[in-house]
Coordinates of C-alpha atoms and ligand atoms in Angstrom, one line a residue:
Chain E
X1 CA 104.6 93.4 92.5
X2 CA 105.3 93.1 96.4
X3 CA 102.7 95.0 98.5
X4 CA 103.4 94.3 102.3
X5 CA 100.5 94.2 104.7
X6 CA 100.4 96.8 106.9
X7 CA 99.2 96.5 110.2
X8 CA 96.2 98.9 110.7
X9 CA 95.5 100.2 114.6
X10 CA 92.1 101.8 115.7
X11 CA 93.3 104.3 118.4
X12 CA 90.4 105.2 120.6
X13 CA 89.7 107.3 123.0
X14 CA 86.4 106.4 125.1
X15 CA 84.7 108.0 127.9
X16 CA 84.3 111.8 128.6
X17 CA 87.8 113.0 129.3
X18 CA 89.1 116.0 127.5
X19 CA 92.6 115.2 125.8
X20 CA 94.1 113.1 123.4
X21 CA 98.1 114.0 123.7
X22 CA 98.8 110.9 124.9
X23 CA 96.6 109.0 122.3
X24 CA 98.3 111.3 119.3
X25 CA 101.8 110.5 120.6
X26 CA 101.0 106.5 120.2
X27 CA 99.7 107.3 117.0
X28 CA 102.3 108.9 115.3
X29 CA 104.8 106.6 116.8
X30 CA 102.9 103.5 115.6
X31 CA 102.5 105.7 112.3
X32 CA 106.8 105.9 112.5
X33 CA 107.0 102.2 113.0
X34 CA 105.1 101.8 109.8
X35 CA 101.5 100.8 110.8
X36 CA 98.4 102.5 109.5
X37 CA 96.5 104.1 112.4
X38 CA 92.6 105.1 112.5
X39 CA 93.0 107.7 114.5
X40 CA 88.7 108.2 115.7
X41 CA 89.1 111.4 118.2
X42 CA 87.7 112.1 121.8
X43 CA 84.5 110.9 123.4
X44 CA 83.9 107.2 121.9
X45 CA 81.6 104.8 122.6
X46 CA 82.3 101.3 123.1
X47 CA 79.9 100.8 120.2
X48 CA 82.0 103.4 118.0
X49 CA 84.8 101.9 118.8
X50 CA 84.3 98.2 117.4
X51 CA 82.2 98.9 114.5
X52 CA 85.0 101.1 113.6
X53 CA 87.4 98.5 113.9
X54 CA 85.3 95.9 111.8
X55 CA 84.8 98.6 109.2
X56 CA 88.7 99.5 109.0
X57 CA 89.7 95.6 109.0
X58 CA 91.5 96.3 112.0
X59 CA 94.3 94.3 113.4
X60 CA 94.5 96.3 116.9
X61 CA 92.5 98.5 118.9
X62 CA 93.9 100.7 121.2
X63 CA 92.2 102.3 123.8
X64 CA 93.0 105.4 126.1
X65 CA 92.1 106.5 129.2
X66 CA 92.3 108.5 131.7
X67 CA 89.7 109.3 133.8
X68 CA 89.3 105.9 135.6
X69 CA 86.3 104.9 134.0
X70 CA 88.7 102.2 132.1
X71 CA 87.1 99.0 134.3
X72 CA 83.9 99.6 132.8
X73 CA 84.9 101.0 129.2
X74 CA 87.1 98.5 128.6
X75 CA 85.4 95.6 129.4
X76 CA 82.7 96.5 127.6
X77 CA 84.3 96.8 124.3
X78 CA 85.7 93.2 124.7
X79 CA 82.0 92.1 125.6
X80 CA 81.2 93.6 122.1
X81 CA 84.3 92.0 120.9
X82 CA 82.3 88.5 121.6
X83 CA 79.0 89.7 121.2
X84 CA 80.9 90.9 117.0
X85 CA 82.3 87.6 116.7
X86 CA 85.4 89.6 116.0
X87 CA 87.7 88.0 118.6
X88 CA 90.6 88.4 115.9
X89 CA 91.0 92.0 116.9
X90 CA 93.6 92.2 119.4
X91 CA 92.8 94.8 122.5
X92 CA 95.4 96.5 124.3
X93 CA 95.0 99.3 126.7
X94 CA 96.8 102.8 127.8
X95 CA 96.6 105.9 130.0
X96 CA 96.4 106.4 134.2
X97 CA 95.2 102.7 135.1
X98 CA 95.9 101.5 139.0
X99 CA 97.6 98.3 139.0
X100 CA 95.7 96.4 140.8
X101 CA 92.4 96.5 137.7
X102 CA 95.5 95.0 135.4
X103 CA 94.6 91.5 136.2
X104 CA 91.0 92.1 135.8
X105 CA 91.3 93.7 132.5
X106 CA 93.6 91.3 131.2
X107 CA 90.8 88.6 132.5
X108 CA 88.2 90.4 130.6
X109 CA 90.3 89.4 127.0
X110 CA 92.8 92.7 126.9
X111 CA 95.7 91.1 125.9
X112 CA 97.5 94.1 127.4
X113 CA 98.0 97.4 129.2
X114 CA 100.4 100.0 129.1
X115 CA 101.1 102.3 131.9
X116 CA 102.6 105.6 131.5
X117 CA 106.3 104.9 131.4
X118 CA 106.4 102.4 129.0
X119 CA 108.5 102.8 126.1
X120 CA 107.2 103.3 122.9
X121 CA 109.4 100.7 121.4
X122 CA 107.6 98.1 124.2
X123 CA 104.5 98.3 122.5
X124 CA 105.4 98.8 118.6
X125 CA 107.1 95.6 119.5
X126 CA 103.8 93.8 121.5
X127 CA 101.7 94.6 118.4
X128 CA 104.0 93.3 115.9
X129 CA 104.4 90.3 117.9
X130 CA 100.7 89.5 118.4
X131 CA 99.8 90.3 114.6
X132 CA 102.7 88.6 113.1
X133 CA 101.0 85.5 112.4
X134 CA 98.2 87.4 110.3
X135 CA 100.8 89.5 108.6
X136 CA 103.9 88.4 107.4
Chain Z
X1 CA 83.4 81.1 98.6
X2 CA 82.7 81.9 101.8
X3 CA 83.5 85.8 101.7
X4 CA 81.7 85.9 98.0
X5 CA 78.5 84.6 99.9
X6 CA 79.0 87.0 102.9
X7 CA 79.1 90.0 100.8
X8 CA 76.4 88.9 99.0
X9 CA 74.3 88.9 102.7
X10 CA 75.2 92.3 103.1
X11 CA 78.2 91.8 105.9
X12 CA 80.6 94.9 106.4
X13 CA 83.2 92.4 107.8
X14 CA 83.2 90.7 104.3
X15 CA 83.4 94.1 102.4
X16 CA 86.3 95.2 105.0
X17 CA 88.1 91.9 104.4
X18 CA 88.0 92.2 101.0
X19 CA 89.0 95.8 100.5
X20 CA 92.4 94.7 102.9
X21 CA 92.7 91.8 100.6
X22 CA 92.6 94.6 97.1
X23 CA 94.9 96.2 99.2
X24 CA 97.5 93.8 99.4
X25 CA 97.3 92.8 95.8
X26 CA 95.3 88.7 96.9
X27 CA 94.4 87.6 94.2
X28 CA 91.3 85.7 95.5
X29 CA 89.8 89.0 95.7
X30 CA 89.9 90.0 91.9
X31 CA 88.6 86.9 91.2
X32 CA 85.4 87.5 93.4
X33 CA 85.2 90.8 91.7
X34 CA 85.4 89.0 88.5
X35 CA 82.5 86.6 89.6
X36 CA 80.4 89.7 90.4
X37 CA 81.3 92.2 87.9
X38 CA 78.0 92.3 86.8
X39 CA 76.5 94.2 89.9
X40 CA 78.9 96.7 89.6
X41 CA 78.3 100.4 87.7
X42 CA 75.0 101.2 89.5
X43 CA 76.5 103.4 92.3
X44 CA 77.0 107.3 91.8
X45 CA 80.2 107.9 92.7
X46 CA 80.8 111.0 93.9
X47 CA 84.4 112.5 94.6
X48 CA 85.4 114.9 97.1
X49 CA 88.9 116.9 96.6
X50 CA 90.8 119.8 97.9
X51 CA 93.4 121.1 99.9
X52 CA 94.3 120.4 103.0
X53 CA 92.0 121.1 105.8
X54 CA 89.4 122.8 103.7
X55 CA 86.4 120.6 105.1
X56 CA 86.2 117.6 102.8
X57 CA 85.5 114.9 105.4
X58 CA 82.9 117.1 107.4
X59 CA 81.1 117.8 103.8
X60 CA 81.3 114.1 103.3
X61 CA 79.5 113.3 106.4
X62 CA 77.0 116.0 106.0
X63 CA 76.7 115.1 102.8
X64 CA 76.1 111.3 103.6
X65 CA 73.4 111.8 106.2
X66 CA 71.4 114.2 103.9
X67 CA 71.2 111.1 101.5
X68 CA 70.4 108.6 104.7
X69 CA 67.5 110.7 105.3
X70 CA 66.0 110.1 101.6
X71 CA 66.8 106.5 103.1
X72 CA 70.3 106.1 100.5
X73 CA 72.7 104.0 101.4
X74 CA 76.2 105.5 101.4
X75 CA 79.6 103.5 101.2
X76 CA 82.4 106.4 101.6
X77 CA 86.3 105.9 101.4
X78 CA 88.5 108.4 103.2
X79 CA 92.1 108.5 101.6
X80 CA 94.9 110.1 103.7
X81 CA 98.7 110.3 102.7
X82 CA 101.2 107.3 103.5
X83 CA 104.4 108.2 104.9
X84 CA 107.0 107.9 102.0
X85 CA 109.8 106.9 104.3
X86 CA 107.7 104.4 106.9
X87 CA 105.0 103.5 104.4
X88 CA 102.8 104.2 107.5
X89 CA 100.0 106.9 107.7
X90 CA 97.6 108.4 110.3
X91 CA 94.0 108.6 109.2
X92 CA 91.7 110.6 110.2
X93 CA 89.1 111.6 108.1
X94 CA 86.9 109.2 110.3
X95 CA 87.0 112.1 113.5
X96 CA 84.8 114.2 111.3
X97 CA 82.3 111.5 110.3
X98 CA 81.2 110.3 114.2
X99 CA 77.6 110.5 113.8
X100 CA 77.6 107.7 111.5
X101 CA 79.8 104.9 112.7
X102 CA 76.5 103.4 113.6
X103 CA 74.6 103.5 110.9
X104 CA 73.4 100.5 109.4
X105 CA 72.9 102.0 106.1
X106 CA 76.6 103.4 105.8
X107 CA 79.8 101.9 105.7
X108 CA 83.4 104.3 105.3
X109 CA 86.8 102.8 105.6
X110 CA 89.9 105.0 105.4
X111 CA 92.6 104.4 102.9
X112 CA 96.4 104.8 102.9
X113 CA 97.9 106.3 100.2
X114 CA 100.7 103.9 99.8
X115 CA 102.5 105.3 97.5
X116 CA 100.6 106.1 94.9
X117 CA 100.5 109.4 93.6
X118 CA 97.3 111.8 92.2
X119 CA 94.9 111.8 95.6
X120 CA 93.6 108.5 96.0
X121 CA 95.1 104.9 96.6
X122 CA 96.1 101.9 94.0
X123 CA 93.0 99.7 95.7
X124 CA 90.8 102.7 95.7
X125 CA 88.8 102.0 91.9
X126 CA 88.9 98.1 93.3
X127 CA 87.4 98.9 96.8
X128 CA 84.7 100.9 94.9
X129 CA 83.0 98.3 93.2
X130 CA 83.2 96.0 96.2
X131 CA 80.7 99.1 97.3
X132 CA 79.0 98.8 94.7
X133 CA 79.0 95.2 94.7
X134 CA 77.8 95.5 98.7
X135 CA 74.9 97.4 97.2
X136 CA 75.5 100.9 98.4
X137 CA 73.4 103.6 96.4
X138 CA 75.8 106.2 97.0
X139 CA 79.6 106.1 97.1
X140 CA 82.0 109.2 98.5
X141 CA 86.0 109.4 97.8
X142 CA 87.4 111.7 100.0
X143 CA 90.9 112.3 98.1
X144 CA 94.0 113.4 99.9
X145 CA 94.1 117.0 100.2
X146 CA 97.0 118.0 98.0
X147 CA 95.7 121.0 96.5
X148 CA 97.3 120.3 92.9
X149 CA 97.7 116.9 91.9
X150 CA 94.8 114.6 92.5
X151 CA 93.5 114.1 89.4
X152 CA 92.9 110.7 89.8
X153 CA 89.2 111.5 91.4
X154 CA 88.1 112.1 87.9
X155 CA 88.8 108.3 86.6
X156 CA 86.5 107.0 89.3
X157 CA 84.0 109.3 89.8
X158 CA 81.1 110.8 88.4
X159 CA 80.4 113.7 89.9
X160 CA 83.5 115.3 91.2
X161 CA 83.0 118.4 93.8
X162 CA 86.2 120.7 94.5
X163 CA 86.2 121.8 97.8
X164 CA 87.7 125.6 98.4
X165 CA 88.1 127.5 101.5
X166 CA 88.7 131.2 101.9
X167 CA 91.8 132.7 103.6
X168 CA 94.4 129.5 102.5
X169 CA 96.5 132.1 100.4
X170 CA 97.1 129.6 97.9
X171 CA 93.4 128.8 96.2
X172 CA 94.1 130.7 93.1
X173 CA 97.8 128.4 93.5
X174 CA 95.1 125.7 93.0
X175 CA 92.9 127.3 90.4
X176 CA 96.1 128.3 88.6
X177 CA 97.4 124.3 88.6
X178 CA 95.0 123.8 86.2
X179 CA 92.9 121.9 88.4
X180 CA 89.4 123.8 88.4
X181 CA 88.8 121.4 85.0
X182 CA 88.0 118.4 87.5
X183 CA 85.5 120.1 89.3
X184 CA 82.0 119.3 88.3
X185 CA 80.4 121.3 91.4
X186 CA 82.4 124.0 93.4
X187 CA 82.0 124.7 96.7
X188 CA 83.5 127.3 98.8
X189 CA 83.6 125.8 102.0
X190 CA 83.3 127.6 105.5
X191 CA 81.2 130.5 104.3
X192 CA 81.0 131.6 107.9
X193 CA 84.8 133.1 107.3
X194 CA 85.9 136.1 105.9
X195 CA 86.6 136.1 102.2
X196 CA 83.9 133.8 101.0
X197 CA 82.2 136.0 98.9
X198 CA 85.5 137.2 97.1
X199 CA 86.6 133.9 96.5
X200 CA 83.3 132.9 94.9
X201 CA 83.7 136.0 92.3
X202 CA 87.3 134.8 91.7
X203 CA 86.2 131.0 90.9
X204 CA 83.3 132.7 88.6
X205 CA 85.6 134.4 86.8
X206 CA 88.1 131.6 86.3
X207 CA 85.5 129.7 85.1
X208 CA 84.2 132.5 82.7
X209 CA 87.5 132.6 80.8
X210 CA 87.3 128.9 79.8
X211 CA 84.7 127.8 77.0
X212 CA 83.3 124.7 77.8
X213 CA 83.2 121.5 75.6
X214 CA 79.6 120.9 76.7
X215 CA 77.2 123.2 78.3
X216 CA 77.0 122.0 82.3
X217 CA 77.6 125.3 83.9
X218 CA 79.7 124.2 86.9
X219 CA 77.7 125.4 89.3
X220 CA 79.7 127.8 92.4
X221 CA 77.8 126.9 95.9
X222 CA 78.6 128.3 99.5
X223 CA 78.5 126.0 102.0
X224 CA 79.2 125.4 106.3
X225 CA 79.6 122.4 106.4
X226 CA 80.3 122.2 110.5
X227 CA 76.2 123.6 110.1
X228 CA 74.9 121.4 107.2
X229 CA 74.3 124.6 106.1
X230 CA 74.0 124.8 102.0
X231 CA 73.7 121.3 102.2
X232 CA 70.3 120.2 100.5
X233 CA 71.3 122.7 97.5
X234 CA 74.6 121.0 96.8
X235 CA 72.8 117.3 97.6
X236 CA 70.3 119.0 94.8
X237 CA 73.4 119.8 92.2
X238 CA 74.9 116.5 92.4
X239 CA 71.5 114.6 91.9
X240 CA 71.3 117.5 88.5
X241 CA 74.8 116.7 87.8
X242 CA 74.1 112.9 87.6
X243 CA 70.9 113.2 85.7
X244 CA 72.4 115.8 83.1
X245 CA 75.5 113.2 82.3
X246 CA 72.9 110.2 82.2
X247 CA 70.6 111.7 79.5
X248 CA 73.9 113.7 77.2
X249 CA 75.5 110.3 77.1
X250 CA 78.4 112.3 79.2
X251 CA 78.4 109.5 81.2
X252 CA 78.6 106.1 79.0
X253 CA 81.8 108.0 77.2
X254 CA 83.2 109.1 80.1
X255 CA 83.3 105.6 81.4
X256 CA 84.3 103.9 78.6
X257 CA 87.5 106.3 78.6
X258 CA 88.0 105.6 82.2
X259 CA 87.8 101.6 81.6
X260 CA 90.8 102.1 78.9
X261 CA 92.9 104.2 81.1
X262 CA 92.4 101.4 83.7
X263 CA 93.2 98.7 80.7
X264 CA 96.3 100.5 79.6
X265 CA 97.6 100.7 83.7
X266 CA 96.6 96.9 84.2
X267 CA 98.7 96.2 81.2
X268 CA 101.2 97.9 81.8
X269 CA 101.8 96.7 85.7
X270 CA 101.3 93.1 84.5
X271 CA 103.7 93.5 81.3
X272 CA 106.4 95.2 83.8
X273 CA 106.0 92.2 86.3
X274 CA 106.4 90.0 83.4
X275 CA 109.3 91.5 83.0
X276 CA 110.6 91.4 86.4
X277 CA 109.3 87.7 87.0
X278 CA 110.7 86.3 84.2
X279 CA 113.9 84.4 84.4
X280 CA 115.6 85.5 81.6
X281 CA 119.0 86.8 82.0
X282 CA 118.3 89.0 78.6
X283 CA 115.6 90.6 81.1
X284 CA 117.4 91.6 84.2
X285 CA 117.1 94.8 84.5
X286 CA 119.5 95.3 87.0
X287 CA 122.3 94.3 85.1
X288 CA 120.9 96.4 82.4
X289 CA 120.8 99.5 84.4
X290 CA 124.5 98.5 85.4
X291 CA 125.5 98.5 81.2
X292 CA 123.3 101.6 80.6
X293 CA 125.5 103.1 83.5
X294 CA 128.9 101.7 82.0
X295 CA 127.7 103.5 78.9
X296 CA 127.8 100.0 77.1
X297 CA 124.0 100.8 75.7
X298 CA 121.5 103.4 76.3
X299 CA 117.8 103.1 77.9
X300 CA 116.4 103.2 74.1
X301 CA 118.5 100.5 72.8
X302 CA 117.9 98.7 76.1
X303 CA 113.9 98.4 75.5
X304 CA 114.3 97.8 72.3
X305 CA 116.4 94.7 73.0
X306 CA 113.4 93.5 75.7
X307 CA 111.2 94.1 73.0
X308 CA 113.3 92.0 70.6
X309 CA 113.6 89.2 73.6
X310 CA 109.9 89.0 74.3
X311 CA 108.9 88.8 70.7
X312 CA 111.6 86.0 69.9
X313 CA 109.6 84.0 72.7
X314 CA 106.3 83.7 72.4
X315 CA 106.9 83.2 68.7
Ligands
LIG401 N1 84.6 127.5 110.5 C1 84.4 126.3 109.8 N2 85.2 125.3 110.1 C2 85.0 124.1 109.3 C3 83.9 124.0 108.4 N3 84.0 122.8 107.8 C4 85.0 122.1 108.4 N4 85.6 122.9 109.4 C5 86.7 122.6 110.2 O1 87.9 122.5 109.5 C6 88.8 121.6 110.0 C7 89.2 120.6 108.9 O2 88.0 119.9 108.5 P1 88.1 118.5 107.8 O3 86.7 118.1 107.4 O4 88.9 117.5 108.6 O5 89.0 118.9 106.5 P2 89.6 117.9 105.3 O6 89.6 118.7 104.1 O7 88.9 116.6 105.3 O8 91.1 117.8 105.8 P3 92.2 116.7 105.3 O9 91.5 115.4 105.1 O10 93.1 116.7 106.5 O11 92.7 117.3 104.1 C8 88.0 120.9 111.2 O12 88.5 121.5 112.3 C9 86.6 121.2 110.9 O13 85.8 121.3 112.0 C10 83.1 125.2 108.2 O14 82.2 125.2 107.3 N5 83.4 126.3 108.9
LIG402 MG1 89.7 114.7 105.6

């Protein structure tokens, strides 16, 4: 019988700031566009975050943040990215993030980042892009 | 095989892999399952069930580092509900279960639905004994909370705790479903609310009014679980629970019920695809719907006919 496989998201939110609307309103919509999302809640580590992702089988992680300690979180989960041996896992990146750390985030192995503004459709359609080859 | 050998080695990317593959119906994942069937069945399986909200994953993962303190391992799978319409779902059992994400000695991966109906996932039994396979000691299912329907817990687990909460309105809805029989071990979850205490006396005296086949008194705890509080008592009843359906034989006929159900449901998936894959005009039941609906036969003359068909070929 056909099964599809579903694309499954780790949404994260690292760091020490205190709310997740924005991270719950990508989650639903990804949840809308048919993905399964691993939604892990406030105040994650970098460590959480990708042995959470290697547990769920993760396609994408995506992180959150807003309280401008994104240079360091960020990079740092793509360091344990390498460190994992789990390059597979695409990283893409959201929340209050000045333009000019864009470069040097995407330099770091994010394959994107989303700044407020962008359209929910922009990014259902990034992922499904990126993980197409692994899933359909 | 390369993922056969890694799971062997103890690597949670092989047993994450694999559970994807169950997921998505790959075959090359049966067949290692096949390959190592014979490590399976040494696991306690424990199932967690309930209605919504009433504390199942935050037992789990109080539950879970009790046993990592005896130094058990503990594999735990989280189902949540797929969307019907999208097929997509939001999990997040995981929020409640923090404190372990990194622990060597526990692995949990949340499930999707998908469709299936009765609490837990089609891949759920599968992904189970790639747990047990893995090596894990202990092994939780955390069913989705539906309050009436997921029976399905009691095919693959053990030990199956019902979870209740006070103040929901609809508990005796649940106790009244008919459900209470899949409970092995109660427990009334956030004691620290009003009503606990009342709701305990009502479960007792459900319970009262049924005779039980065998003599395990289903035992009615209080727990807190945002405290570990009551805790080490209910990690004491499931241990009891185990040892009581090891030495009655409980657990041997329990199985071997459980490995028929799952025999007849193999069957019958594989007999429908048959059916579906077959290239036989006779068989296409499309166009037989389409003569049911013209009222030029009737479903029971239909499946006799594909009866009749498959018999005439394999003779
Ligand atoms: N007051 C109180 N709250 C609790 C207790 N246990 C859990 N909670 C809270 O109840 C809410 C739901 O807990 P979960 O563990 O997510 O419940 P669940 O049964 O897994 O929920 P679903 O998986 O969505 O069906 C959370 O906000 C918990 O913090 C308790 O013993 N007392
Ligand atoms: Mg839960």
């Amino acid at each position: 019988m056909y099964t599809d496989r579903k694309i499954r998201v780790v949404i994260a939110k690292p760091g020490l700031d205190g709310h997740d609307r924005g991270a719950k309103i990508i989650a639903h919509a990804l949840r809308d566009a048919g993905m399964e999302v691993i939604y892990t809640g406030l105040r994650q580590t970098p460590e959480k975050i990708v042995e959470t992702a290697i547990q769920e089988d993760a396609d994408v992680i995506g992180l959150s943040s807003l309280s401008g300690a994104h240079m360091h979180l960020f990079t740092r989960v793509m360091e344990l990215i390498r460190e994992k041996d789990a390059e597979n896992i695409i990283v893409i990146g959201g929340g209050i993030i000045p333009n000019e750390d864009i470069p040097k985030l995407k330099e770091s192995g994010i394959a994107e980042i989303f700044t407020p503004g962008t359209s929910m459709k922009e990014i259902i359609d990034f992922i499904k892009s990126k993980t197409i080859s692994n899933c359909e | 095989m390369e993922l056969k050998k890694k799971l062997l080695e103890h690597d949670k990317r092989a047993v994450a892999r694999l559970i994807s593959m169950i997921e998505n119906d790959d075959q090359k994942a049966f067949n290692i399952i096949s390959e190592l069937f014979y490590l399976t069945g040494n696991a306690h399986i424990v199932g967690i069930t309930g209605p919504p909200g009433a504390g199942k994953s935050t037992l789990t993962a109080s539950l879970a580092k009790k046993l990592r303190d005896l130094d058990k391992t503990v594999g735990i799978i989280a189902v949540d509900p797929s969307s019907p319409f999208t097929g997509g779902a939001i999990l997040g059992d995981r929020i409640r279960m923090q404190d372990l994400a990194l622990d060597e000695g526990v692995y949990i991966r949340s499930m999707g639905s998908r469709g299936h109906l009765g609490g837990i996932s089609k891949a759920t039994h599968a992904a189970t004994r790639i747990l047990e396979i893995y090596g894990m000691d202990y092994i939780f299912v955390e069913t989705v909370g539906v309050g009436q329907s997921e029976v399905d817990i009691m095919k693959i687990a053990d030990t199956t705790i019902l979870v209740l909460v006070p103040g929901l309105g609809d508990d005796i809805q649940v106790l009244k479903a008919g459900i209470m029989e899949i409970g092995d071990i109660f427990v009334v979850n956030k004691a620290d609310k009003d009503g606990a205490d009342k709701l305990v006396l009502e479960v007792e005296m459900m319970l009262n009014l049924r005779k039980m086949e065998n003599d395990w008194q289903q035992p009615i705890l209080k727990t807190i679980a945002i405290q570990d509080t009551g805790i080490d008592i209910l990690v004491n009843k499931i241990f009891k629970h185990y040892n009581y359906i090891k030495t009655t034989g409980l657990l041997k006929s329990k199985k071997l019920k459980c490995i028929e159900a799952e025999l007849a449901e193999i069957l019958r998936e594989r007999f429908i695809d048959m059916v579906y894959n077959s290239n036989n005009a006779q068989l296409d039941l499309k166009e037989i719907a389409n003569e049911i609906f013209n009222k030029k036969t009737d479903p029971y003359t239909a499946v006799d006919k594909i009866f009749f068909e498959l018999k005439e070929r394999s003779n």
